[in-house]
Amino acid sequence: LCMRPHSLLRSTPFRLALAFAIFFICAFLLAGFVAIDLIRRELDARYDNRTQELFNVISQSYADGDIQDVIDATRVHIAAAAHKRDIFLLQASGGRVLAANVPVVSIPDGWSKRPGADFGIAGDYTYRIFAGSVGPNRLVAGTNNEETSELREIVVISFGWASIVVIALAIGGGALIASRAQR
């Protein structure tokens, strides 16, 4: 009444079920990797928007040409940046630091990514940075990827566990179908 494992492995129903399971697992893995990539891109875009907003809010305070307003706005943002989640560097045209929560680091205009270690910040986080001119002055604003990294890790771990469950169910289901077909 009970089918031997060796004959089960050689049975056509088991092989068909296994082939279907492999196809299903591959489709599941492909869909998972696409989903993880889409999530990563969306999170990165949100951090870029946040960084751009920080830069814009501070730079717009220069509307009257008063650098003191820009310095004050930068200092307010520095005070609100817990654990250096956000970084700011405001320099006069000659390079003198007007306000900052990080040391002076050479950063090109536009977008760039830099590790926190470049700013003397402990941790494995990367900062997405936007640098540009505010009148004759230079402003650097950046946001770290701490929350994005944590969320990405949760998604990858969840996907890994779901993959294990899918593989076990596919193989177990294939064996069950094959054993019933053989009876």
PDB file of C-alpha atoms in Angstrom:
ATOM      1  CA  LEU A   1       0.000   0.000   0.000  1.00  0.00           C
ATOM      2  CA  CYS A   2       2.835   2.359   0.766  1.00  0.00           C
ATOM      3  CA  MET A   3       4.917   3.464  -2.199  1.00  0.00           C
ATOM      4  CA  ARG A   4       8.679   3.203  -1.915  1.00  0.00           C
ATOM      5  CA  PRO A   5      10.597   6.484  -2.305  1.00  0.00           C
ATOM      6  CA  HIS A   6      12.726   5.093  -5.131  1.00  0.00           C
ATOM      7  CA  SER A   7       9.715   4.191  -7.264  1.00  0.00           C
ATOM      8  CA  LEU A   8       8.079   7.515  -6.398  1.00  0.00           C
ATOM      9  CA  LEU A   9      11.074   9.421  -7.767  1.00  0.00           C
ATOM     10  CA  ARG A  10      10.926   7.453 -11.027  1.00  0.00           C
ATOM     11  CA  SER A  11       7.188   7.925 -11.524  1.00  0.00           C
ATOM     12  CA  THR A  12       5.931  10.123 -14.347  1.00  0.00           C
ATOM     13  CA  PRO A  13       3.356  11.935 -12.161  1.00  0.00           C
ATOM     14  CA  PHE A  14       6.082  12.876  -9.660  1.00  0.00           C
ATOM     15  CA  ARG A  15       8.374  14.090 -12.421  1.00  0.00           C
ATOM     16  CA  LEU A  16       5.564  16.169 -13.940  1.00  0.00           C
ATOM     17  CA  ALA A  17       4.684  17.575 -10.536  1.00  0.00           C
ATOM     18  CA  LEU A  18       8.354  18.334  -9.895  1.00  0.00           C
ATOM     19  CA  ALA A  19       8.696  20.060 -13.276  1.00  0.00           C
ATOM     20  CA  PHE A  20       5.622  22.143 -12.518  1.00  0.00           C
ATOM     21  CA  ALA A  21       6.977  22.926  -9.041  1.00  0.00           C
ATOM     22  CA  ILE A  22      10.309  24.062 -10.493  1.00  0.00           C
ATOM     23  CA  PHE A  23       8.502  26.271 -13.003  1.00  0.00           C
ATOM     24  CA  PHE A  24       6.314  27.721 -10.226  1.00  0.00           C
ATOM     25  CA  ILE A  25       9.320  28.327  -7.966  1.00  0.00           C
ATOM     26  CA  CYS A  26      11.224  30.081 -10.776  1.00  0.00           C
ATOM     27  CA  ALA A  27       8.202  32.287 -11.509  1.00  0.00           C
ATOM     28  CA  PHE A  28       7.852  33.063  -7.788  1.00  0.00           C
ATOM     29  CA  LEU A  29      11.550  33.958  -7.483  1.00  0.00           C
ATOM     30  CA  LEU A  30      11.465  36.147 -10.592  1.00  0.00           C
ATOM     31  CA  ALA A  31       8.366  37.974  -9.359  1.00  0.00           C
ATOM     32  CA  GLY A  32       9.989  38.423  -5.946  1.00  0.00           C
ATOM     33  CA  PHE A  33      13.170  39.904  -7.373  1.00  0.00           C
ATOM     34  CA  VAL A  34      11.154  42.287  -9.557  1.00  0.00           C
ATOM     35  CA  ALA A  35       9.074  43.330  -6.526  1.00  0.00           C
ATOM     36  CA  ILE A  36      12.183  43.898  -4.387  1.00  0.00           C
ATOM     37  CA  ASP A  37      13.756  46.014  -7.136  1.00  0.00           C
ATOM     38  CA  LEU A  38      10.576  48.095  -7.509  1.00  0.00           C
ATOM     39  CA  ILE A  39      10.427  48.639  -3.745  1.00  0.00           C
ATOM     40  CA  ARG A  40      14.097  49.667  -3.700  1.00  0.00           C
ATOM     41  CA  ARG A  41      13.578  52.154  -6.532  1.00  0.00           C
ATOM     42  CA  GLU A  42      10.487  53.656  -4.885  1.00  0.00           C
ATOM     43  CA  LEU A  43      12.250  54.059  -1.544  1.00  0.00           C
ATOM     44  CA  ASP A  44      15.293  55.612  -3.206  1.00  0.00           C
ATOM     45  CA  ALA A  45      13.043  58.041  -5.094  1.00  0.00           C
ATOM     46  CA  ARG A  46      11.353  59.048  -1.839  1.00  0.00           C
ATOM     47  CA  TYR A  47      14.721  59.754  -0.220  1.00  0.00           C
ATOM     48  CA  ASP A  48      15.804  61.765  -3.246  1.00  0.00           C
ATOM     49  CA  ASN A  49      12.605  63.816  -2.975  1.00  0.00           C
ATOM     50  CA  ARG A  50      13.191  64.367   0.743  1.00  0.00           C
ATOM     51  CA  THR A  51      16.787  65.465   0.135  1.00  0.00           C
ATOM     52  CA  GLN A  52      15.701  67.801  -2.671  1.00  0.00           C
ATOM     53  CA  GLU A  53      13.005  69.291  -0.417  1.00  0.00           C
ATOM     54  CA  LEU A  54      15.551  69.938   2.352  1.00  0.00           C
ATOM     55  CA  PHE A  55      17.850  71.681  -0.123  1.00  0.00           C
ATOM     56  CA  ASN A  56      14.982  73.711  -1.629  1.00  0.00           C
ATOM     57  CA  VAL A  57      13.558  74.856   1.710  1.00  0.00           C
ATOM     58  CA  ILE A  58      16.930  76.126   2.871  1.00  0.00           C
ATOM     59  CA  SER A  59      17.888  77.686  -0.464  1.00  0.00           C
ATOM     60  CA  GLN A  60      14.525  79.474  -0.764  1.00  0.00           C
ATOM     61  CA  SER A  61      15.297  81.375   2.432  1.00  0.00           C
ATOM     62  CA  TYR A  62      17.876  83.278   0.359  1.00  0.00           C
ATOM     63  CA  ALA A  63      15.072  84.969  -1.562  1.00  0.00           C
ATOM     64  CA  ASP A  64      15.919  88.401  -0.139  1.00  0.00           C
ATOM     65  CA  GLY A  65      19.652  87.899  -0.629  1.00  0.00           C
ATOM     66  CA  ASP A  66      20.179  87.692   3.127  1.00  0.00           C
ATOM     67  CA  ILE A  67      22.687  84.984   3.954  1.00  0.00           C
ATOM     68  CA  GLN A  68      21.739  85.129   7.640  1.00  0.00           C
ATOM     69  CA  ASP A  69      18.309  83.696   6.753  1.00  0.00           C
ATOM     70  CA  VAL A  70      20.030  80.779   4.988  1.00  0.00           C
ATOM     71  CA  ILE A  71      22.352  80.223   7.957  1.00  0.00           C
ATOM     72  CA  ASP A  72      19.391  80.280  10.357  1.00  0.00           C
ATOM     73  CA  ALA A  73      17.374  77.883   8.188  1.00  0.00           C
ATOM     74  CA  THR A  74      20.359  75.512   7.963  1.00  0.00           C
ATOM     75  CA  ARG A  75      20.856  75.614  11.747  1.00  0.00           C
ATOM     76  CA  VAL A  76      17.162  74.853  12.339  1.00  0.00           C
ATOM     77  CA  HIS A  77      17.432  71.794  10.076  1.00  0.00           C
ATOM     78  CA  ILE A  78      20.662  70.723  11.794  1.00  0.00           C
ATOM     79  CA  ALA A  79      18.936  70.926  15.185  1.00  0.00           C
ATOM     80  CA  ALA A  80      16.095  68.736  13.871  1.00  0.00           C
ATOM     81  CA  ALA A  81      18.474  66.136  12.372  1.00  0.00           C
ATOM     82  CA  ALA A  82      18.591  63.467  15.081  1.00  0.00           C
ATOM     83  CA  HIS A  83      21.661  61.195  14.990  1.00  0.00           C
ATOM     84  CA  LYS A  84      22.805  62.893  11.781  1.00  0.00           C
ATOM     85  CA  ARG A  85      20.040  61.276   9.739  1.00  0.00           C
ATOM     86  CA  ASP A  86      20.279  64.429   7.643  1.00  0.00           C
ATOM     87  CA  ILE A  87      23.526  66.251   6.989  1.00  0.00           C
ATOM     88  CA  PHE A  88      24.106  69.864   6.054  1.00  0.00           C
ATOM     89  CA  LEU A  89      27.092  71.938   5.044  1.00  0.00           C
ATOM     90  CA  LEU A  90      26.741  75.615   4.166  1.00  0.00           C
ATOM     91  CA  GLN A  91      29.882  77.372   2.976  1.00  0.00           C
ATOM     92  CA  ALA A  92      30.611  80.937   1.900  1.00  0.00           C
ATOM     93  CA  SER A  93      32.076  81.436  -1.556  1.00  0.00           C
ATOM     94  CA  GLY A  94      35.618  81.408  -0.097  1.00  0.00           C
ATOM     95  CA  GLY A  95      35.041  78.042   1.596  1.00  0.00           C
ATOM     96  CA  ARG A  96      34.424  79.321   5.130  1.00  0.00           C
ATOM     97  CA  VAL A  97      31.873  77.160   6.958  1.00  0.00           C
ATOM     98  CA  LEU A  98      28.734  79.127   7.834  1.00  0.00           C
ATOM     99  CA  ALA A  99      26.720  76.235   9.291  1.00  0.00           C
ATOM    100  CA  ALA A 100      27.311  72.484   9.305  1.00  0.00           C
ATOM    101  CA  ASN A 101      26.821  69.262  11.201  1.00  0.00           C
ATOM    102  CA  VAL A 102      29.591  67.467   9.260  1.00  0.00           C
ATOM    103  CA  PRO A 103      33.192  68.314   8.410  1.00  0.00           C
ATOM    104  CA  VAL A 104      34.063  69.871   5.064  1.00  0.00           C
ATOM    105  CA  VAL A 105      34.175  67.180   2.395  1.00  0.00           C
ATOM    106  CA  SER A 106      34.678  67.732  -1.309  1.00  0.00           C
ATOM    107  CA  ILE A 107      31.332  66.996  -2.966  1.00  0.00           C
ATOM    108  CA  PRO A 108      30.517  67.764  -6.607  1.00  0.00           C
ATOM    109  CA  ASP A 109      27.449  69.792  -7.550  1.00  0.00           C
ATOM    110  CA  GLY A 110      24.319  67.758  -8.189  1.00  0.00           C
ATOM    111  CA  TRP A 111      23.533  64.289  -6.907  1.00  0.00           C
ATOM    112  CA  SER A 112      25.996  61.902  -5.313  1.00  0.00           C
ATOM    113  CA  LYS A 113      26.184  59.051  -2.813  1.00  0.00           C
ATOM    114  CA  ARG A 114      28.717  58.931  -0.016  1.00  0.00           C
ATOM    115  CA  PRO A 115      29.273  56.575   2.918  1.00  0.00           C
ATOM    116  CA  GLY A 116      28.751  58.027   6.385  1.00  0.00           C
ATOM    117  CA  ALA A 117      32.409  57.302   7.167  1.00  0.00           C
ATOM    118  CA  ASP A 118      33.360  60.132   4.773  1.00  0.00           C
ATOM    119  CA  PHE A 119      31.694  62.489   7.254  1.00  0.00           C
ATOM    120  CA  GLY A 120      33.025  60.784  10.384  1.00  0.00           C
ATOM    121  CA  ILE A 121      29.654  59.127  11.025  1.00  0.00           C
ATOM    122  CA  ALA A 122      29.673  55.579  12.397  1.00  0.00           C
ATOM    123  CA  GLY A 123      27.498  52.945  10.743  1.00  0.00           C
ATOM    124  CA  ASP A 124      27.164  51.323   7.368  1.00  0.00           C
ATOM    125  CA  TYR A 125      24.698  53.831   5.977  1.00  0.00           C
ATOM    126  CA  THR A 126      25.049  55.703   2.739  1.00  0.00           C
ATOM    127  CA  TYR A 127      23.977  59.304   2.260  1.00  0.00           C
ATOM    128  CA  ARG A 128      22.172  60.525  -0.827  1.00  0.00           C
ATOM    129  CA  ILE A 129      23.440  64.078  -1.261  1.00  0.00           C
ATOM    130  CA  PHE A 130      22.455  67.093  -3.297  1.00  0.00           C
ATOM    131  CA  ALA A 131      24.899  70.000  -3.551  1.00  0.00           C
ATOM    132  CA  GLY A 132      24.497  73.321  -5.271  1.00  0.00           C
ATOM    133  CA  SER A 133      24.754  77.078  -5.112  1.00  0.00           C
ATOM    134  CA  VAL A 134      22.644  79.363  -2.983  1.00  0.00           C
ATOM    135  CA  GLY A 135      23.603  82.753  -4.309  1.00  0.00           C
ATOM    136  CA  PRO A 136      27.405  82.935  -4.033  1.00  0.00           C
ATOM    137  CA  ASN A 137      27.354  80.288  -1.274  1.00  0.00           C
ATOM    138  CA  ARG A 138      27.376  76.510  -1.463  1.00  0.00           C
ATOM    139  CA  LEU A 139      24.881  74.216   0.249  1.00  0.00           C
ATOM    140  CA  VAL A 140      25.156  70.465   0.700  1.00  0.00           C
ATOM    141  CA  ALA A 141      22.113  68.545   1.993  1.00  0.00           C
ATOM    142  CA  GLY A 142      21.948  64.796   2.428  1.00  0.00           C
ATOM    143  CA  THR A 143      19.770  62.058   3.882  1.00  0.00           C
ATOM    144  CA  ASN A 144      20.959  58.630   4.990  1.00  0.00           C
ATOM    145  CA  ASN A 145      19.424  55.366   3.872  1.00  0.00           C
ATOM    146  CA  GLU A 146      18.969  53.875   7.359  1.00  0.00           C
ATOM    147  CA  GLU A 147      15.203  53.399   7.097  1.00  0.00           C
ATOM    148  CA  THR A 148      15.451  52.199   3.502  1.00  0.00           C
ATOM    149  CA  SER A 149      18.118  49.648   4.416  1.00  0.00           C
ATOM    150  CA  GLU A 150      16.086  48.337   7.347  1.00  0.00           C
ATOM    151  CA  LEU A 151      12.926  48.047   5.270  1.00  0.00           C
ATOM    152  CA  ARG A 152      14.809  46.402   2.398  1.00  0.00           C
ATOM    153  CA  GLU A 153      16.268  43.865   4.853  1.00  0.00           C
ATOM    154  CA  ILE A 154      12.784  43.042   6.179  1.00  0.00           C
ATOM    155  CA  VAL A 155      11.456  42.540   2.642  1.00  0.00           C
ATOM    156  CA  VAL A 156      14.376  40.288   1.631  1.00  0.00           C
ATOM    157  CA  ILE A 157      14.076  38.155   4.790  1.00  0.00           C
ATOM    158  CA  SER A 158      10.312  37.844   4.317  1.00  0.00           C
ATOM    159  CA  PHE A 159      10.812  36.862   0.698  1.00  0.00           C
ATOM    160  CA  GLY A 160      13.405  34.270   1.717  1.00  0.00           C
ATOM    161  CA  TRP A 161      11.033  32.630   4.198  1.00  0.00           C
ATOM    162  CA  ALA A 162       8.187  32.717   1.681  1.00  0.00           C
ATOM    163  CA  SER A 163      10.484  31.041  -0.871  1.00  0.00           C
ATOM    164  CA  ILE A 164      11.270  28.232   1.562  1.00  0.00           C
ATOM    165  CA  VAL A 165       7.561  27.664   2.200  1.00  0.00           C
ATOM    166  CA  VAL A 166       6.772  27.669  -1.543  1.00  0.00           C
ATOM    167  CA  ILE A 167       9.567  25.191  -2.285  1.00  0.00           C
ATOM    168  CA  ALA A 168       8.470  22.856   0.523  1.00  0.00           C
ATOM    169  CA  LEU A 169       4.824  23.002  -0.557  1.00  0.00           C
ATOM    170  CA  ALA A 170       5.697  22.473  -4.221  1.00  0.00           C
ATOM    171  CA  ILE A 171       7.863  19.428  -3.537  1.00  0.00           C
ATOM    172  CA  GLY A 172       5.482  18.011  -0.919  1.00  0.00           C
ATOM    173  CA  GLY A 173       2.508  18.585  -3.183  1.00  0.00           C
ATOM    174  CA  GLY A 174       4.319  16.941  -6.078  1.00  0.00           C
ATOM    175  CA  ALA A 175       5.106  13.895  -3.959  1.00  0.00           C
ATOM    176  CA  LEU A 176       1.502  13.682  -2.732  1.00  0.00           C
ATOM    177  CA  ILE A 177       0.077  13.943  -6.240  1.00  0.00           C
ATOM    178  CA  ALA A 178       2.524  11.366  -7.568  1.00  0.00           C
ATOM    179  CA  SER A 179       1.847   8.868  -4.763  1.00  0.00           C
ATOM    180  CA  ARG A 180      -1.909   9.177  -5.254  1.00  0.00           C
ATOM    181  CA  ALA A 181      -1.553   8.790  -9.002  1.00  0.00           C
ATOM    182  CA  GLN A 182       0.528   5.646  -8.541  1.00  0.00           C
ATOM    183  CA  ARG A 183      -2.114   4.057  -6.306  1.00  0.00           C
TER     184      ARG A 183
END
